[in-house]
XYZ file of C-alpha atoms in Angstrom:
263
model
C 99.717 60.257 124.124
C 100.052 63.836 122.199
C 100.587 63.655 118.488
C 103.488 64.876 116.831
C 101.253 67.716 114.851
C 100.400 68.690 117.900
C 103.436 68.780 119.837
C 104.655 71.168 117.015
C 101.864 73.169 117.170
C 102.594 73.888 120.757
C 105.995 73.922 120.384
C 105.604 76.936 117.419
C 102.262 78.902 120.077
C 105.084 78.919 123.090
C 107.326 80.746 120.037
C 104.491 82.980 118.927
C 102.691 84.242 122.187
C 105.456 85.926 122.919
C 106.485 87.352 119.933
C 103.221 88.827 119.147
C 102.611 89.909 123.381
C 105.698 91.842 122.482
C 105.186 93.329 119.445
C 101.579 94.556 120.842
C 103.356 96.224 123.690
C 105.574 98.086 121.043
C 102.533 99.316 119.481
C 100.677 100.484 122.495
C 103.880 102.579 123.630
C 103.842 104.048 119.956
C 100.448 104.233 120.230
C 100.255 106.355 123.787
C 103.474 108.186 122.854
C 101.969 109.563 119.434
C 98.972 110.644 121.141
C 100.875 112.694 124.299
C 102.391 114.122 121.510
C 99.495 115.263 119.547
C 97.929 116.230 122.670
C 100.778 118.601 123.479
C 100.926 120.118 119.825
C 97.192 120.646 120.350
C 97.786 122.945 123.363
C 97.943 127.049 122.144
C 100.424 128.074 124.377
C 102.557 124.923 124.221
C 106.174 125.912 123.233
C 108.118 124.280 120.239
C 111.075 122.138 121.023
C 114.254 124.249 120.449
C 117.820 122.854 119.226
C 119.108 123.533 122.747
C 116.513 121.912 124.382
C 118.343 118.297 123.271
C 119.658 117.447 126.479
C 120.586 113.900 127.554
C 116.877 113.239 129.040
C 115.247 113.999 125.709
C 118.082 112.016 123.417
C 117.585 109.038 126.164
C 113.485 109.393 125.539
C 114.288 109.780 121.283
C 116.772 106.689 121.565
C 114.084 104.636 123.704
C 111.393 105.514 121.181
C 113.285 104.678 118.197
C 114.152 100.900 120.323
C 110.633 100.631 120.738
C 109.719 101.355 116.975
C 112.618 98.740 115.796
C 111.088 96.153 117.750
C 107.706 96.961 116.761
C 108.090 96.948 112.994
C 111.167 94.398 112.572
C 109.843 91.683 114.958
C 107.005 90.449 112.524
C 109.724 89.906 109.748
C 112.006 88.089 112.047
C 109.266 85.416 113.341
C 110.184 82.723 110.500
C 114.061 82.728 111.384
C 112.876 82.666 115.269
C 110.672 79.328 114.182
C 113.024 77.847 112.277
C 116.051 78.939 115.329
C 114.284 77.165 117.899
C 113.348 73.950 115.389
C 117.191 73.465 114.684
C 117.867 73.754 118.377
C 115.244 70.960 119.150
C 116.720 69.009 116.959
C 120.164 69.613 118.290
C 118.834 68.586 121.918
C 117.594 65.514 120.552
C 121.314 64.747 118.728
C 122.282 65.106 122.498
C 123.525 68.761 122.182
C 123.058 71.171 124.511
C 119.957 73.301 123.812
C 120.136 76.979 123.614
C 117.654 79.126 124.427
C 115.864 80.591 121.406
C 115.388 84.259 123.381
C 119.347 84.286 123.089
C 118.811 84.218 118.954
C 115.710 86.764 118.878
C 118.106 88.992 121.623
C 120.806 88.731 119.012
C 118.639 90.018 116.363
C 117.324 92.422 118.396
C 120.604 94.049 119.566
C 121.639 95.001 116.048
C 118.163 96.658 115.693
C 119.224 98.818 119.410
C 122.481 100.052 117.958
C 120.462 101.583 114.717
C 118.422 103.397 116.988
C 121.609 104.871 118.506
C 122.304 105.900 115.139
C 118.728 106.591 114.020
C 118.697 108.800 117.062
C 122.143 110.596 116.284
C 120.812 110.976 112.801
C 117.708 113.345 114.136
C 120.063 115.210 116.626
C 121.604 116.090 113.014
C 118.740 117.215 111.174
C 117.631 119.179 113.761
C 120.766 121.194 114.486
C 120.551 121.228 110.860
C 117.016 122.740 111.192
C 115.873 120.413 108.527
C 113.471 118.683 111.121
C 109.851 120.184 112.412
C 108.910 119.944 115.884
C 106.345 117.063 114.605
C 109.092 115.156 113.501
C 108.690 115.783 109.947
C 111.486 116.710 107.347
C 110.752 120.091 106.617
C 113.321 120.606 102.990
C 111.212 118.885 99.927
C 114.043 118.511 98.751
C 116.006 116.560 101.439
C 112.210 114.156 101.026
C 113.084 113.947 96.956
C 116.271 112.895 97.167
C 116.029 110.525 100.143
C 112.816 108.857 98.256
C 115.549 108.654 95.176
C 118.036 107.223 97.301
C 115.765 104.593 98.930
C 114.550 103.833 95.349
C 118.061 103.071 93.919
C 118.933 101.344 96.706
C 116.405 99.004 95.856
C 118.252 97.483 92.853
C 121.684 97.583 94.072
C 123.780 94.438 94.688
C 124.167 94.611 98.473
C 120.480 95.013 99.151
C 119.660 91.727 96.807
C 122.326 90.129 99.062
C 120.960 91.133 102.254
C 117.383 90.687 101.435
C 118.235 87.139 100.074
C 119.582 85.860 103.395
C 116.281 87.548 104.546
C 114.633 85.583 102.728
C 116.245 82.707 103.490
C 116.323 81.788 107.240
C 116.574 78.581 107.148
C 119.249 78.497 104.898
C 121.209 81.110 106.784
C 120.464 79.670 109.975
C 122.342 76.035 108.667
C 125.188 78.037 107.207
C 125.832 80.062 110.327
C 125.203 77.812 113.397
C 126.966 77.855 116.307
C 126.903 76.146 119.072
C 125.651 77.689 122.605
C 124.755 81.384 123.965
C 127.474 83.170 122.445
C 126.848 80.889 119.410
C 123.188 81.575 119.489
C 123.385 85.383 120.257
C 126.043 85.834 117.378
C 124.230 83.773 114.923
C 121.235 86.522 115.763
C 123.622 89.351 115.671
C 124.600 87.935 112.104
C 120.737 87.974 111.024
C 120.315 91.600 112.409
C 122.867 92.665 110.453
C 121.847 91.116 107.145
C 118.274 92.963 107.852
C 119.696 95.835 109.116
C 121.723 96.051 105.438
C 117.955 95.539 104.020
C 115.947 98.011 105.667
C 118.451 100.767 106.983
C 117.302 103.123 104.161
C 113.384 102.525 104.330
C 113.639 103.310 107.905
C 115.037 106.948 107.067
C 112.134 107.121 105.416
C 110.368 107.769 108.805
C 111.450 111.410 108.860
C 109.430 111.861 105.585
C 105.645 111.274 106.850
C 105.866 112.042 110.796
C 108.420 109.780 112.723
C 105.651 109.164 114.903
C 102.279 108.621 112.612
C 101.173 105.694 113.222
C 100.164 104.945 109.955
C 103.196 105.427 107.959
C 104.922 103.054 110.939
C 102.353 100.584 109.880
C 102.687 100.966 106.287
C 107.107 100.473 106.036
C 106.025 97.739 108.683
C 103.779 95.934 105.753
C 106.376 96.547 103.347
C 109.281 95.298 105.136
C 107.394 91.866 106.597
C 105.997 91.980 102.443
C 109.323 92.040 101.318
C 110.632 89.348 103.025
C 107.763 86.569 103.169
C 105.513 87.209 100.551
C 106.484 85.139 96.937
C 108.173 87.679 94.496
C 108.852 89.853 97.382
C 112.164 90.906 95.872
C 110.660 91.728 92.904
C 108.261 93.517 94.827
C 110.537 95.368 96.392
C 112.470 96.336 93.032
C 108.469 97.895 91.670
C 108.057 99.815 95.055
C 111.809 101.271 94.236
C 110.876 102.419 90.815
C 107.716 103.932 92.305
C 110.194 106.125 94.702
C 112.150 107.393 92.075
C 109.191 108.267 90.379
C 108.034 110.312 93.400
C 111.199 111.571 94.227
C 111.547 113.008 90.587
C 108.328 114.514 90.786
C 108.560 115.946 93.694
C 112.155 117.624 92.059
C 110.478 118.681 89.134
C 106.846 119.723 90.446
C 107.327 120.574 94.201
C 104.047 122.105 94.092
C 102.319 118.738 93.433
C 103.741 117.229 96.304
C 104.801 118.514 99.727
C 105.681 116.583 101.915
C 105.185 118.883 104.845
């Protein structure tokens, strides 16, 4: 006979594997991506991108590595709410409910984070007509870097990022408050949760544009901060410090733009 503890300990690896199996592909695309590009940026005689050259093969390839990053950095922070999703639907089954699929919940979540990336996407075709965007993917006015890192900073302490970061914070809660029963129920009750996050990290994810869209390292560092922000005890207030620290920055970078490119 198997033990409860251990039936939920199965229960939450059958949850996990594939969370994590995903995320790790993320990464490896990011990973193999980054480095075609640095290999081509190596090459002498490789041309820069030009604005004309956006055609609909290169904003398809921009959109799908923008998906990719989404997934990569959000689906760590989502994992509790996915847990706690597909305990509340066992439970259901067991009230004699019909079960719903906790992939239709994570898709949910996930969709809201796709539709970003059509606007994260959008928001580079901008910037580059614009010619405020390198080749590499890099903002190339310190000024447009100050006053983003201001923005993000103040954003930090306003009333609808507490609100959306709360609900972050509380999945379990939010889950309870939102059910609804079956697929649609499921997928708009993920939807719901993308949105809330999407409300939280919109702003940090513009940060991107300020250390390399695709270094690897910055990825890994708003990654820390976001998943930080959401699980870790006094992550709000967390949050509120790092803000402070990026209107620091931002100033400084206003006032003393030799100490500080961001180039």
């Amino acid at each position: 006979m198997i033990a409860g503890g251990s039936i939920r300990r199965f229960d939450t690896l059958v949850i996990l594997i594939p969370l994590v199996g995903i995320a790790l592909l993320a990464w490896w695309y990011l990973y193999t991506m980054a480095a075609d590009m640095a290999s081509m940026a190596a090459m002498p005689d490789m041309p820069t991108m030009a604005i004309s050259d956006w055609d609909r093969r290169y904003a398809l390839m921009m959109f799908l590595m923008w998906s990719v990053m989404m997934v990569g950095v959000m689906l760590p922070s989502v994992t509790p709410a996915v847990l706690i999703y597909h305990a509340v639907a066992k439970k259901a089954k067991k009230n004699g409910n019909t079960i719903t699929p906790t992939r239709v919940f994570t898709a949910g979540y996930l969709l809201i984070w796709l539709l970003f990336s059509v606007l994260a996407t959008t928001a580079q075709w901008g910037l580059d007509q614009a010619a405020l965007l390198s080749p590499a993917l890099i903002a190339t006015s310190d000024t447009l870097g100050a006053v983003a890192l201001i923005t993000a900073g103040i954003y930090q302490w306003t009333p609808v990022k507490n609100a959306c970061l709360r609900h972050c914070r509380s999945p379990a809660e939010f889950i309870s408050s939102h059910w609804r029963p079956g697929n649609v129920g499921a997928l708009t009750i993920g939807a719901r949760h993308g949105l809330y996050c999407t409300g939280c990290c919109w702003i940090i994810m513009g940060l991107l544009f300020l250390g390399d869209v695709m270094n690897l390292w910055w990825i890994a560092l708003i990654t820390v901060f976001v998943l930080a922000e959401k699980i870790m005890p006094y992550g709000n207030l967390g949050g509120k410090i790092v803000g402070l620290l990026m209107i620091s920055a931002g100033a400084t970078l206003i006032a003393y733009p030799e100490l500080l490119h961001l180039r």
